[in-house]
PDB file of C-alpha atoms in Angstrom:
ATOM      1  CA  UNK A   1      -3.804  54.483 -33.524  1.00 53.00           C
ATOM      2  CA  UNK A   2      -6.786  56.637 -32.529  1.00 64.00           C
ATOM      3  CA  UNK A   3      -7.678  55.287 -29.071  1.00 64.00           C
ATOM      4  CA  UNK A   4     -11.239  56.618 -29.211  1.00 67.00           C
ATOM      5  CA  UNK A   5     -11.802  54.768 -32.481  1.00 73.00           C
ATOM      6  CA  UNK A   6     -10.286  51.593 -31.024  1.00 78.00           C
ATOM      7  CA  UNK A   7     -12.493  51.965 -27.945  1.00 80.00           C
ATOM      8  CA  UNK A   8     -15.596  52.245 -30.130  1.00 80.00           C
ATOM      9  CA  UNK A   9     -14.631  49.080 -31.981  1.00 79.00           C
ATOM     10  CA  UNK A  10     -14.026  47.272 -28.689  1.00 84.00           C
ATOM     11  CA  UNK A  11     -17.418  48.405 -27.395  1.00 81.00           C
ATOM     12  CA  UNK A  12     -19.082  47.077 -30.552  1.00 78.00           C
ATOM     13  CA  UNK A  13     -17.491  43.667 -29.994  1.00 81.00           C
ATOM     14  CA  UNK A  14     -18.578  43.656 -26.336  1.00 84.00           C
ATOM     15  CA  UNK A  15     -22.138  44.460 -27.403  1.00 81.00           C
ATOM     16  CA  UNK A  16     -22.029  41.527 -29.833  1.00 82.00           C
ATOM     17  CA  UNK A  17     -20.543  39.038 -27.311  1.00 86.00           C
ATOM     18  CA  UNK A  18     -23.870  37.742 -25.886  1.00 86.00           C
ATOM     19  CA  UNK A  19     -25.083  37.059 -29.432  1.00 85.00           C
ATOM     20  CA  UNK A  20     -21.870  35.209 -30.339  1.00 86.00           C
ATOM     21  CA  UNK A  21     -22.383  33.030 -27.270  1.00 89.00           C
ATOM     22  CA  UNK A  22     -26.094  32.491 -27.869  1.00 88.00           C
ATOM     23  CA  UNK A  23     -25.742  31.387 -31.496  1.00 90.00           C
ATOM     24  CA  UNK A  24     -22.446  29.449 -31.369  1.00 91.00           C
ATOM     25  CA  UNK A  25     -22.890  26.087 -33.061  1.00 93.00           C
ATOM     26  CA  UNK A  26     -26.346  26.969 -34.432  1.00 95.00           C
ATOM     27  CA  UNK A  27     -27.378  27.174 -38.075  1.00 96.00           C
ATOM     28  CA  UNK A  28     -28.465  30.326 -39.897  1.00 96.00           C
ATOM     29  CA  UNK A  29     -30.161  29.804 -43.264  1.00 97.00           C
ATOM     30  CA  UNK A  30     -29.842  32.861 -45.488  1.00 96.00           C
ATOM     31  CA  UNK A  31     -31.821  33.363 -48.689  1.00 95.00           C
ATOM     32  CA  UNK A  32     -29.750  35.569 -50.961  1.00 92.00           C
ATOM     33  CA  UNK A  33     -31.032  37.075 -54.191  1.00 82.00           C
ATOM     34  CA  UNK A  34     -32.611  40.097 -55.800  1.00 65.00           C
ATOM     35  CA  UNK A  35     -30.756  43.354 -56.372  1.00 55.00           C
ATOM     36  CA  UNK A  36     -27.762  42.428 -54.228  1.00 59.00           C
ATOM     37  CA  UNK A  37     -26.808  39.596 -56.586  1.00 70.00           C
ATOM     38  CA  UNK A  38     -26.179  41.988 -59.460  1.00 66.00           C
ATOM     39  CA  UNK A  39     -24.049  44.452 -57.493  1.00 77.00           C
ATOM     40  CA  UNK A  40     -20.353  43.689 -56.975  1.00 83.00           C
ATOM     41  CA  UNK A  41     -20.025  45.773 -53.802  1.00 87.00           C
ATOM     42  CA  UNK A  42     -23.159  44.270 -52.228  1.00 85.00           C
ATOM     43  CA  UNK A  43     -21.952  40.771 -53.172  1.00 88.00           C
ATOM     44  CA  UNK A  44     -18.599  41.451 -51.501  1.00 91.00           C
ATOM     45  CA  UNK A  45     -20.257  42.716 -48.308  1.00 91.00           C
ATOM     46  CA  UNK A  46     -22.616  39.737 -48.237  1.00 92.00           C
ATOM     47  CA  UNK A  47     -19.689  37.317 -48.554  1.00 94.00           C
ATOM     48  CA  UNK A  48     -17.820  39.107 -45.751  1.00 94.00           C
ATOM     49  CA  UNK A  49     -20.865  38.814 -43.477  1.00 94.00           C
ATOM     50  CA  UNK A  50     -21.225  35.091 -44.172  1.00 96.00           C
ATOM     51  CA  UNK A  51     -17.512  34.477 -43.530  1.00 96.00           C
ATOM     52  CA  UNK A  52     -17.715  36.422 -40.256  1.00 94.00           C
ATOM     53  CA  UNK A  53     -20.686  34.318 -39.113  1.00 94.00           C
ATOM     54  CA  UNK A  54     -18.641  31.172 -39.736  1.00 96.00           C
ATOM     55  CA  UNK A  55     -15.597  32.651 -37.980  1.00 94.00           C
ATOM     56  CA  UNK A  56     -17.532  33.283 -34.754  1.00 92.00           C
ATOM     57  CA  UNK A  57     -18.851  29.722 -34.585  1.00 94.00           C
ATOM     58  CA  UNK A  58     -22.185  30.043 -36.387  1.00 95.00           C
ATOM     59  CA  UNK A  59     -23.018  27.723 -39.286  1.00 97.00           C
ATOM     60  CA  UNK A  60     -24.399  29.760 -42.206  1.00 97.00           C
ATOM     61  CA  UNK A  61     -26.212  27.992 -45.046  1.00 98.00           C
ATOM     62  CA  UNK A  62     -26.760  30.151 -48.138  1.00 98.00           C
ATOM     63  CA  UNK A  63     -29.704  29.502 -50.479  1.00 97.00           C
ATOM     64  CA  UNK A  64     -29.774  31.654 -53.610  1.00 95.00           C
ATOM     65  CA  UNK A  65     -32.289  32.549 -56.284  1.00 90.00           C
ATOM     66  CA  UNK A  66     -31.723  33.744 -59.826  1.00 88.00           C
ATOM     67  CA  UNK A  67     -35.005  34.509 -61.615  1.00 83.00           C
ATOM     68  CA  UNK A  68     -33.710  37.549 -63.571  1.00 85.00           C
ATOM     69  CA  UNK A  69     -30.571  35.677 -64.643  1.00 88.00           C
ATOM     70  CA  UNK A  70     -32.664  32.707 -65.822  1.00 88.00           C
ATOM     71  CA  UNK A  71     -34.887  35.083 -67.807  1.00 87.00           C
ATOM     72  CA  UNK A  72     -31.861  36.735 -69.413  1.00 89.00           C
ATOM     73  CA  UNK A  73     -30.344  33.378 -70.409  1.00 91.00           C
ATOM     74  CA  UNK A  74     -33.643  32.112 -71.839  1.00 89.00           C
ATOM     75  CA  UNK A  75     -33.845  35.250 -73.972  1.00 88.00           C
ATOM     76  CA  UNK A  76     -30.221  34.888 -75.070  1.00 91.00           C
ATOM     77  CA  UNK A  77     -30.808  31.262 -76.101  1.00 90.00           C
ATOM     78  CA  UNK A  78     -34.078  32.081 -77.816  1.00 88.00           C
ATOM     79  CA  UNK A  79     -36.157  29.884 -75.509  1.00 87.00           C
ATOM     80  CA  UNK A  80     -39.697  31.243 -75.369  1.00 84.00           C
ATOM     81  CA  UNK A  81     -41.086  31.886 -71.889  1.00 81.00           C
ATOM     82  CA  UNK A  82     -44.763  31.494 -71.043  1.00 80.00           C
ATOM     83  CA  UNK A  83     -46.415  32.977 -67.957  1.00 77.00           C
ATOM     84  CA  UNK A  84     -49.767  32.018 -66.406  1.00 74.00           C
ATOM     85  CA  UNK A  85     -51.172  34.370 -63.737  1.00 66.00           C
ATOM     86  CA  UNK A  86     -47.690  35.892 -63.421  1.00 64.00           C
ATOM     87  CA  UNK A  87     -46.024  32.497 -62.813  1.00 70.00           C
ATOM     88  CA  UNK A  88     -43.359  31.185 -65.192  1.00 77.00           C
ATOM     89  CA  UNK A  89     -44.240  27.911 -66.880  1.00 84.00           C
ATOM     90  CA  UNK A  90     -41.153  25.716 -66.685  1.00 88.00           C
ATOM     91  CA  UNK A  91     -41.100  23.247 -69.559  1.00 89.00           C
ATOM     92  CA  UNK A  92     -38.217  20.794 -70.097  1.00 89.00           C
ATOM     93  CA  UNK A  93     -36.059  23.308 -71.999  1.00 89.00           C
ATOM     94  CA  UNK A  94     -36.644  26.012 -69.387  1.00 90.00           C
ATOM     95  CA  UNK A  95     -35.864  23.588 -66.549  1.00 91.00           C
ATOM     96  CA  UNK A  96     -32.545  22.697 -68.179  1.00 92.00           C
ATOM     97  CA  UNK A  97     -31.605  26.376 -68.544  1.00 91.00           C
ATOM     98  CA  UNK A  98     -32.679  27.086 -64.938  1.00 91.00           C
ATOM     99  CA  UNK A  99     -30.469  24.293 -63.626  1.00 94.00           C
ATOM    100  CA  UNK A 100     -27.534  25.470 -65.754  1.00 93.00           C
ATOM    101  CA  UNK A 101     -27.834  29.064 -64.515  1.00 93.00           C
ATOM    102  CA  UNK A 102     -28.626  28.312 -60.862  1.00 93.00           C
ATOM    103  CA  UNK A 103     -26.291  25.380 -60.204  1.00 93.00           C
ATOM    104  CA  UNK A 104     -23.635  26.739 -62.548  1.00 92.00           C
ATOM    105  CA  UNK A 105     -22.916  30.433 -63.028  1.00 90.00           C
ATOM    106  CA  UNK A 106     -24.734  31.889 -60.015  1.00 93.00           C
ATOM    107  CA  UNK A 107     -23.769  29.204 -57.519  1.00 95.00           C
ATOM    108  CA  UNK A 108     -20.079  29.308 -58.425  1.00 95.00           C
ATOM    109  CA  UNK A 109     -20.047  33.107 -58.403  1.00 93.00           C
ATOM    110  CA  UNK A 110     -21.230  33.105 -54.767  1.00 95.00           C
ATOM    111  CA  UNK A 111     -18.720  30.386 -53.851  1.00 96.00           C
ATOM    112  CA  UNK A 112     -15.997  32.554 -55.421  1.00 95.00           C
ATOM    113  CA  UNK A 113     -17.114  35.667 -53.508  1.00 94.00           C
ATOM    114  CA  UNK A 114     -16.915  33.765 -50.220  1.00 96.00           C
ATOM    115  CA  UNK A 115     -13.437  32.495 -51.124  1.00 97.00           C
ATOM    116  CA  UNK A 116     -12.251  36.055 -51.859  1.00 96.00           C
ATOM    117  CA  UNK A 117     -13.576  37.107 -48.439  1.00 96.00           C
ATOM    118  CA  UNK A 118     -11.399  34.457 -46.798  1.00 97.00           C
ATOM    119  CA  UNK A 119     -13.925  31.652 -46.387  1.00 97.00           C
ATOM    120  CA  UNK A 120     -14.362  28.188 -47.868  1.00 97.00           C
ATOM    121  CA  UNK A 121     -17.649  27.329 -49.540  1.00 98.00           C
ATOM    122  CA  UNK A 122     -19.068  24.313 -51.353  1.00 98.00           C
ATOM    123  CA  UNK A 123     -21.668  24.707 -54.090  1.00 97.00           C
ATOM    124  CA  UNK A 124     -24.605  22.302 -53.916  1.00 97.00           C
ATOM    125  CA  UNK A 125     -28.105  21.883 -55.247  1.00 96.00           C
ATOM    126  CA  UNK A 126     -31.026  20.023 -53.743  1.00 96.00           C
ATOM    127  CA  UNK A 127     -30.054  17.070 -55.980  1.00 96.00           C
ATOM    128  CA  UNK A 128     -26.701  16.559 -54.207  1.00 96.00           C
ATOM    129  CA  UNK A 129     -26.635  13.892 -51.517  1.00 95.00           C
ATOM    130  CA  UNK A 130     -30.415  13.544 -51.684  1.00 95.00           C
ATOM    131  CA  UNK A 131     -30.725  16.931 -49.964  1.00 97.00           C
ATOM    132  CA  UNK A 132     -34.190  17.825 -51.277  1.00 97.00           C
ATOM    133  CA  UNK A 133     -36.812  15.576 -52.821  1.00 97.00           C
ATOM    134  CA  UNK A 134     -39.275  17.677 -54.792  1.00 96.00           C
ATOM    135  CA  UNK A 135     -42.874  17.275 -55.856  1.00 94.00           C
ATOM    136  CA  UNK A 136     -44.700  19.128 -58.598  1.00 93.00           C
ATOM    137  CA  UNK A 137     -46.354  22.373 -57.477  1.00 88.00           C
ATOM    138  CA  UNK A 138     -50.096  22.390 -57.998  1.00 82.00           C
ATOM    139  CA  UNK A 139     -51.883  25.706 -58.434  1.00 79.00           C
ATOM    140  CA  UNK A 140     -55.427  26.655 -59.382  1.00 72.00           C
ATOM    141  CA  UNK A 141     -57.000  29.753 -60.912  1.00 71.00           C
ATOM    142  CA  UNK A 142     -60.587  30.968 -61.225  1.00 69.00           C
ATOM    143  CA  UNK A 143     -62.114  31.368 -64.650  1.00 67.00           C
ATOM    144  CA  UNK A 144     -63.330  35.020 -64.638  1.00 66.00           C
ATOM    145  CA  UNK A 145     -66.446  34.150 -66.629  1.00 69.00           C
ATOM    146  CA  UNK A 146     -67.629  30.922 -65.025  1.00 70.00           C
ATOM    147  CA  UNK A 147     -65.923  31.429 -61.625  1.00 70.00           C
ATOM    148  CA  UNK A 148     -64.882  27.768 -61.791  1.00 75.00           C
ATOM    149  CA  UNK A 149     -61.523  26.712 -60.299  1.00 76.00           C
ATOM    150  CA  UNK A 150     -59.144  25.316 -62.919  1.00 74.00           C
ATOM    151  CA  UNK A 151     -55.845  23.524 -62.363  1.00 76.00           C
ATOM    152  CA  UNK A 152     -52.710  25.299 -63.604  1.00 76.00           C
ATOM    153  CA  UNK A 153     -49.890  23.239 -65.093  1.00 82.00           C
ATOM    154  CA  UNK A 154     -46.651  25.110 -64.403  1.00 86.00           C
ATOM    155  CA  UNK A 155     -44.484  22.304 -65.717  1.00 88.00           C
ATOM    156  CA  UNK A 156     -41.338  21.464 -63.779  1.00 92.00           C
ATOM    157  CA  UNK A 157     -41.928  23.870 -60.887  1.00 91.00           C
ATOM    158  CA  UNK A 158     -41.582  22.045 -57.602  1.00 93.00           C
ATOM    159  CA  UNK A 159     -41.620  22.338 -53.835  1.00 93.00           C
ATOM    160  CA  UNK A 160     -39.756  20.298 -51.206  1.00 96.00           C
ATOM    161  CA  UNK A 161     -41.545  17.138 -50.110  1.00 95.00           C
ATOM    162  CA  UNK A 162     -38.629  15.755 -48.060  1.00 96.00           C
ATOM    163  CA  UNK A 163     -35.287  17.097 -46.813  1.00 97.00           C
ATOM    164  CA  UNK A 164     -32.226  15.067 -45.780  1.00 97.00           C
ATOM    165  CA  UNK A 165     -29.706  17.446 -44.196  1.00 97.00           C
ATOM    166  CA  UNK A 166     -26.834  14.917 -44.018  1.00 97.00           C
ATOM    167  CA  UNK A 167     -24.761  16.599 -46.730  1.00 97.00           C
ATOM    168  CA  UNK A 168     -25.284  20.055 -45.183  1.00 98.00           C
ATOM    169  CA  UNK A 169     -24.132  18.757 -41.806  1.00 97.00           C
ATOM    170  CA  UNK A 170     -21.050  17.091 -43.350  1.00 97.00           C
ATOM    171  CA  UNK A 171     -20.033  20.248 -45.216  1.00 97.00           C
ATOM    172  CA  UNK A 172     -20.629  22.418 -42.156  1.00 97.00           C
ATOM    173  CA  UNK A 173     -18.680  20.116 -39.843  1.00 96.00           C
ATOM    174  CA  UNK A 174     -15.705  20.264 -42.219  1.00 96.00           C
ATOM    175  CA  UNK A 175     -15.489  24.043 -41.699  1.00 96.00           C
ATOM    176  CA  UNK A 176     -17.043  25.005 -45.013  1.00 97.00           C
ATOM    177  CA  UNK A 177     -20.134  26.999 -45.980  1.00 98.00           C
ATOM    178  CA  UNK A 178     -22.862  25.286 -48.065  1.00 98.00           C
ATOM    179  CA  UNK A 179     -24.203  27.381 -50.959  1.00 98.00           C
ATOM    180  CA  UNK A 180     -27.404  25.767 -52.227  1.00 98.00           C
ATOM    181  CA  UNK A 181     -29.115  26.216 -55.603  1.00 97.00           C
ATOM    182  CA  UNK A 182     -32.919  25.727 -55.463  1.00 96.00           C
ATOM    183  CA  UNK A 183     -33.118  22.656 -57.680  1.00 96.00           C
ATOM    184  CA  UNK A 184     -34.469  19.283 -56.582  1.00 96.00           C
ATOM    185  CA  UNK A 185     -35.129  15.798 -57.919  1.00 94.00           C
ATOM    186  CA  UNK A 186     -38.604  14.324 -57.864  1.00 93.00           C
ATOM    187  CA  UNK A 187     -39.451  10.708 -57.106  1.00 90.00           C
ATOM    188  CA  UNK A 188     -40.576  10.623 -60.756  1.00 90.00           C
ATOM    189  CA  UNK A 189     -36.960  11.228 -61.824  1.00 90.00           C
ATOM    190  CA  UNK A 190     -37.588  14.745 -63.126  1.00 92.00           C
ATOM    191  CA  UNK A 191     -35.652  17.866 -62.142  1.00 94.00           C
ATOM    192  CA  UNK A 192     -37.712  20.627 -60.544  1.00 94.00           C
ATOM    193  CA  UNK A 193     -37.034  24.345 -60.134  1.00 93.00           C
ATOM    194  CA  UNK A 194     -37.975  25.431 -56.587  1.00 94.00           C
ATOM    195  CA  UNK A 195     -38.709  28.937 -55.316  1.00 92.00           C
ATOM    196  CA  UNK A 196     -35.616  30.029 -53.349  1.00 93.00           C
ATOM    197  CA  UNK A 197     -37.613  31.371 -50.374  1.00 93.00           C
ATOM    198  CA  UNK A 198     -39.488  28.073 -50.144  1.00 94.00           C
ATOM    199  CA  UNK A 199     -36.222  26.115 -50.382  1.00 96.00           C
ATOM    200  CA  UNK A 200     -34.615  28.210 -47.629  1.00 97.00           C
ATOM    201  CA  UNK A 201     -37.643  27.765 -45.361  1.00 96.00           C
ATOM    202  CA  UNK A 202     -37.634  23.986 -45.803  1.00 97.00           C
ATOM    203  CA  UNK A 203     -33.899  23.778 -44.983  1.00 98.00           C
ATOM    204  CA  UNK A 204     -34.284  26.049 -41.939  1.00 97.00           C
ATOM    205  CA  UNK A 205     -37.079  23.844 -40.590  1.00 97.00           C
ATOM    206  CA  UNK A 206     -35.179  20.600 -41.219  1.00 97.00           C
ATOM    207  CA  UNK A 207     -31.999  21.952 -39.598  1.00 97.00           C
ATOM    208  CA  UNK A 208     -33.845  23.418 -36.599  1.00 96.00           C
ATOM    209  CA  UNK A 209     -32.048  26.648 -37.489  1.00 96.00           C
ATOM    210  CA  UNK A 210     -31.711  29.513 -35.037  1.00 94.00           C
ATOM    211  CA  UNK A 211     -32.636  31.903 -37.844  1.00 94.00           C
ATOM    212  CA  UNK A 212     -34.100  31.934 -41.326  1.00 96.00           C
ATOM    213  CA  UNK A 213     -33.126  35.174 -43.021  1.00 94.00           C
ATOM    214  CA  UNK A 214     -34.891  36.404 -46.156  1.00 93.00           C
ATOM    215  CA  UNK A 215     -33.007  39.297 -47.755  1.00 90.00           C
ATOM    216  CA  UNK A 216     -35.421  41.526 -49.679  1.00 85.00           C
ATOM    217  CA  UNK A 217     -35.493  44.990 -51.238  1.00 82.00           C
ATOM    218  CA  UNK A 218     -37.716  46.548 -48.537  1.00 83.00           C
ATOM    219  CA  UNK A 219     -37.072  47.426 -44.880  1.00 82.00           C
ATOM    220  CA  UNK A 220     -39.197  44.515 -43.688  1.00 86.00           C
ATOM    221  CA  UNK A 221     -42.933  44.335 -42.953  1.00 89.00           C
ATOM    222  CA  UNK A 222     -44.480  47.805 -42.831  1.00 88.00           C
ATOM    223  CA  UNK A 223     -47.762  48.932 -41.269  1.00 86.00           C
ATOM    224  CA  UNK A 224     -50.306  51.046 -43.142  1.00 86.00           C
ATOM    225  CA  UNK A 225     -48.397  54.209 -42.178  1.00 88.00           C
ATOM    226  CA  UNK A 226     -45.169  52.806 -43.610  1.00 85.00           C
ATOM    227  CA  UNK A 227     -43.619  52.167 -40.186  1.00 89.00           C
ATOM    228  CA  UNK A 228     -41.477  49.065 -39.700  1.00 88.00           C
ATOM    229  CA  UNK A 229     -43.073  46.277 -37.662  1.00 89.00           C
ATOM    230  CA  UNK A 230     -40.135  44.781 -35.769  1.00 87.00           C
ATOM    231  CA  UNK A 231     -41.727  41.750 -34.069  1.00 89.00           C
ATOM    232  CA  UNK A 232     -44.570  39.572 -35.334  1.00 91.00           C
ATOM    233  CA  UNK A 233     -46.140  36.214 -34.499  1.00 92.00           C
ATOM    234  CA  UNK A 234     -47.963  33.941 -36.965  1.00 91.00           C
ATOM    235  CA  UNK A 235     -51.225  35.184 -35.429  1.00 92.00           C
ATOM    236  CA  UNK A 236     -50.225  38.812 -36.062  1.00 91.00           C
ATOM    237  CA  UNK A 237     -49.436  37.981 -39.678  1.00 92.00           C
ATOM    238  CA  UNK A 238     -52.857  36.391 -40.149  1.00 90.00           C
ATOM    239  CA  UNK A 239     -54.543  39.577 -38.923  1.00 91.00           C
ATOM    240  CA  UNK A 240     -52.342  41.843 -41.071  1.00 90.00           C
ATOM    241  CA  UNK A 241     -53.201  39.774 -44.110  1.00 89.00           C
ATOM    242  CA  UNK A 242     -56.920  39.933 -43.381  1.00 88.00           C
ATOM    243  CA  UNK A 243     -56.938  43.736 -43.046  1.00 88.00           C
ATOM    244  CA  UNK A 244     -54.815  44.228 -46.170  1.00 86.00           C
ATOM    245  CA  UNK A 245     -51.688  45.550 -44.425  1.00 87.00           C
ATOM    246  CA  UNK A 246     -49.598  42.893 -46.144  1.00 87.00           C
ATOM    247  CA  UNK A 247     -50.212  42.008 -49.768  1.00 82.00           C
ATOM    248  CA  UNK A 248     -48.563  41.044 -53.036  1.00 81.00           C
ATOM    249  CA  UNK A 249     -45.107  39.467 -52.953  1.00 82.00           C
ATOM    250  CA  UNK A 250     -44.771  39.853 -49.192  1.00 86.00           C
ATOM    251  CA  UNK A 251     -47.524  37.269 -48.577  1.00 87.00           C
ATOM    252  CA  UNK A 252     -45.620  34.195 -49.856  1.00 87.00           C
ATOM    253  CA  UNK A 253     -42.460  35.365 -48.045  1.00 90.00           C
ATOM    254  CA  UNK A 254     -44.310  35.558 -44.738  1.00 92.00           C
ATOM    255  CA  UNK A 255     -46.046  32.236 -45.409  1.00 92.00           C
ATOM    256  CA  UNK A 256     -42.562  30.726 -45.779  1.00 93.00           C
ATOM    257  CA  UNK A 257     -41.469  32.329 -42.487  1.00 94.00           C
ATOM    258  CA  UNK A 258     -44.540  31.064 -40.621  1.00 94.00           C
ATOM    259  CA  UNK A 259     -44.144  27.528 -42.025  1.00 94.00           C
ATOM    260  CA  UNK A 260     -40.464  27.437 -41.013  1.00 95.00           C
ATOM    261  CA  UNK A 261     -41.128  28.740 -37.500  1.00 94.00           C
ATOM    262  CA  UNK A 262     -44.002  26.306 -36.941  1.00 94.00           C
ATOM    263  CA  UNK A 263     -41.831  23.428 -38.195  1.00 94.00           C
ATOM    264  CA  UNK A 264     -38.819  23.938 -35.929  1.00 91.00           C
ATOM    265  CA  UNK A 265     -36.896  27.083 -36.925  1.00 95.00           C
ATOM    266  CA  UNK A 266     -36.436  29.357 -33.888  1.00 93.00           C
ATOM    267  CA  UNK A 267     -37.287  32.585 -35.726  1.00 93.00           C
ATOM    268  CA  UNK A 268     -37.329  34.125 -39.200  1.00 94.00           C
ATOM    269  CA  UNK A 269     -36.292  37.609 -40.253  1.00 93.00           C
ATOM    270  CA  UNK A 270     -37.295  39.687 -43.272  1.00 92.00           C
ATOM    271  CA  UNK A 271     -34.922  42.597 -43.886  1.00 89.00           C
ATOM    272  CA  UNK A 272     -33.477  44.855 -46.556  1.00 86.00           C
ATOM    273  CA  UNK A 273     -30.493  43.179 -48.175  1.00 84.00           C
ATOM    274  CA  UNK A 274     -29.482  46.492 -49.775  1.00 83.00           C
ATOM    275  CA  UNK A 275     -28.398  47.886 -46.393  1.00 84.00           C
ATOM    276  CA  UNK A 276     -24.652  47.331 -45.901  1.00 84.00           C
ATOM    277  CA  UNK A 277     -24.042  44.495 -43.414  1.00 86.00           C
ATOM    278  CA  UNK A 278     -27.772  44.288 -42.586  1.00 84.00           C
ATOM    279  CA  UNK A 279     -27.306  40.700 -41.398  1.00 86.00           C
ATOM    280  CA  UNK A 280     -24.769  41.698 -38.790  1.00 85.00           C
ATOM    281  CA  UNK A 281     -26.920  44.578 -37.578  1.00 82.00           C
ATOM    282  CA  UNK A 282     -29.839  42.180 -37.170  1.00 82.00           C
ATOM    283  CA  UNK A 283     -28.012  39.407 -35.408  1.00 80.00           C
ATOM    284  CA  UNK A 284     -25.421  41.127 -33.278  1.00 77.00           C
ATOM    285  CA  UNK A 285     -27.017  44.331 -32.017  1.00 70.00           C
ATOM    286  CA  UNK A 286     -29.909  45.009 -29.669  1.00 62.00           C
ATOM    287  CA  UNK A 287     -31.471  47.299 -32.304  1.00 61.00           C
ATOM    288  CA  UNK A 288     -32.037  44.717 -35.040  1.00 68.00           C
ATOM    289  CA  UNK A 289     -32.624  45.709 -38.646  1.00 77.00           C
ATOM    290  CA  UNK A 290     -35.804  44.069 -39.948  1.00 87.00           C
ATOM    291  CA  UNK A 291     -38.990  42.208 -39.004  1.00 91.00           C
ATOM    292  CA  UNK A 292     -38.576  39.189 -36.698  1.00 91.00           C
ATOM    293  CA  UNK A 293     -41.193  36.439 -36.904  1.00 92.00           C
ATOM    294  CA  UNK A 294     -41.302  34.008 -33.979  1.00 91.00           C
ATOM    295  CA  UNK A 295     -43.843  31.709 -32.371  1.00 85.00           C
ATOM    296  CA  UNK A 296     -44.062  33.753 -29.179  1.00 69.00           C
TER     297      UNK A 296
END
């Protein structure tokens, strides 16, 4: 054995020790999706990271998306998709396909990846054990001619209205890793498709998680010069939004982070899920790897 190599590995573990101790017994909610889900190597590395978190005493909860896979299945089945202002309208047929893809193929694929990495995972959706009660999302748009606000009907697109973490706590206490599909039941009896970031944020808040982690395809939040902003507060985010530094798809992600932090999650992190073992770099090194959002 190369002693210098062994010494480097030992030093890495020593550097991580305070973080192991700090987070032992705490929950980490990880939103997993995007490019990493379609790449076998990235999926393997993600599963290894999640299994390692569990092995060192942390309780990871995985929430996954699947928009591209839903779109592909809708096309394959010949189900027509309608978009309003860039948002998918989820009618009854689309909702059924979304549940099939999210709770079925994608969820079980992630459970299988974790098993191959040496862990034990249980696939769930928000419908299981009354985990998430959903309500219909309401959106408005401005008529460009009259400038009048009009209500948008996106169909069976929902958002969490209540969260009961009992089933997550039971699965976690049994030594297994919950893998949650973003589907919920409404009080009206309908099934609703929920944005995965929103779902992850609601679970992180309800669990009082140490971290909410949103894996993206960018380094994190960048300033106007393209430099990574490593630490932000909700107040900072408000200012960055006002001056146009953050825009587009990053806005709803940061809104989710702020909501989670203000509702009981210790901190949220936005980082590039394409970087190998980005989660471990963020959690267990002094350097970090993305943008941390915390109340103070």
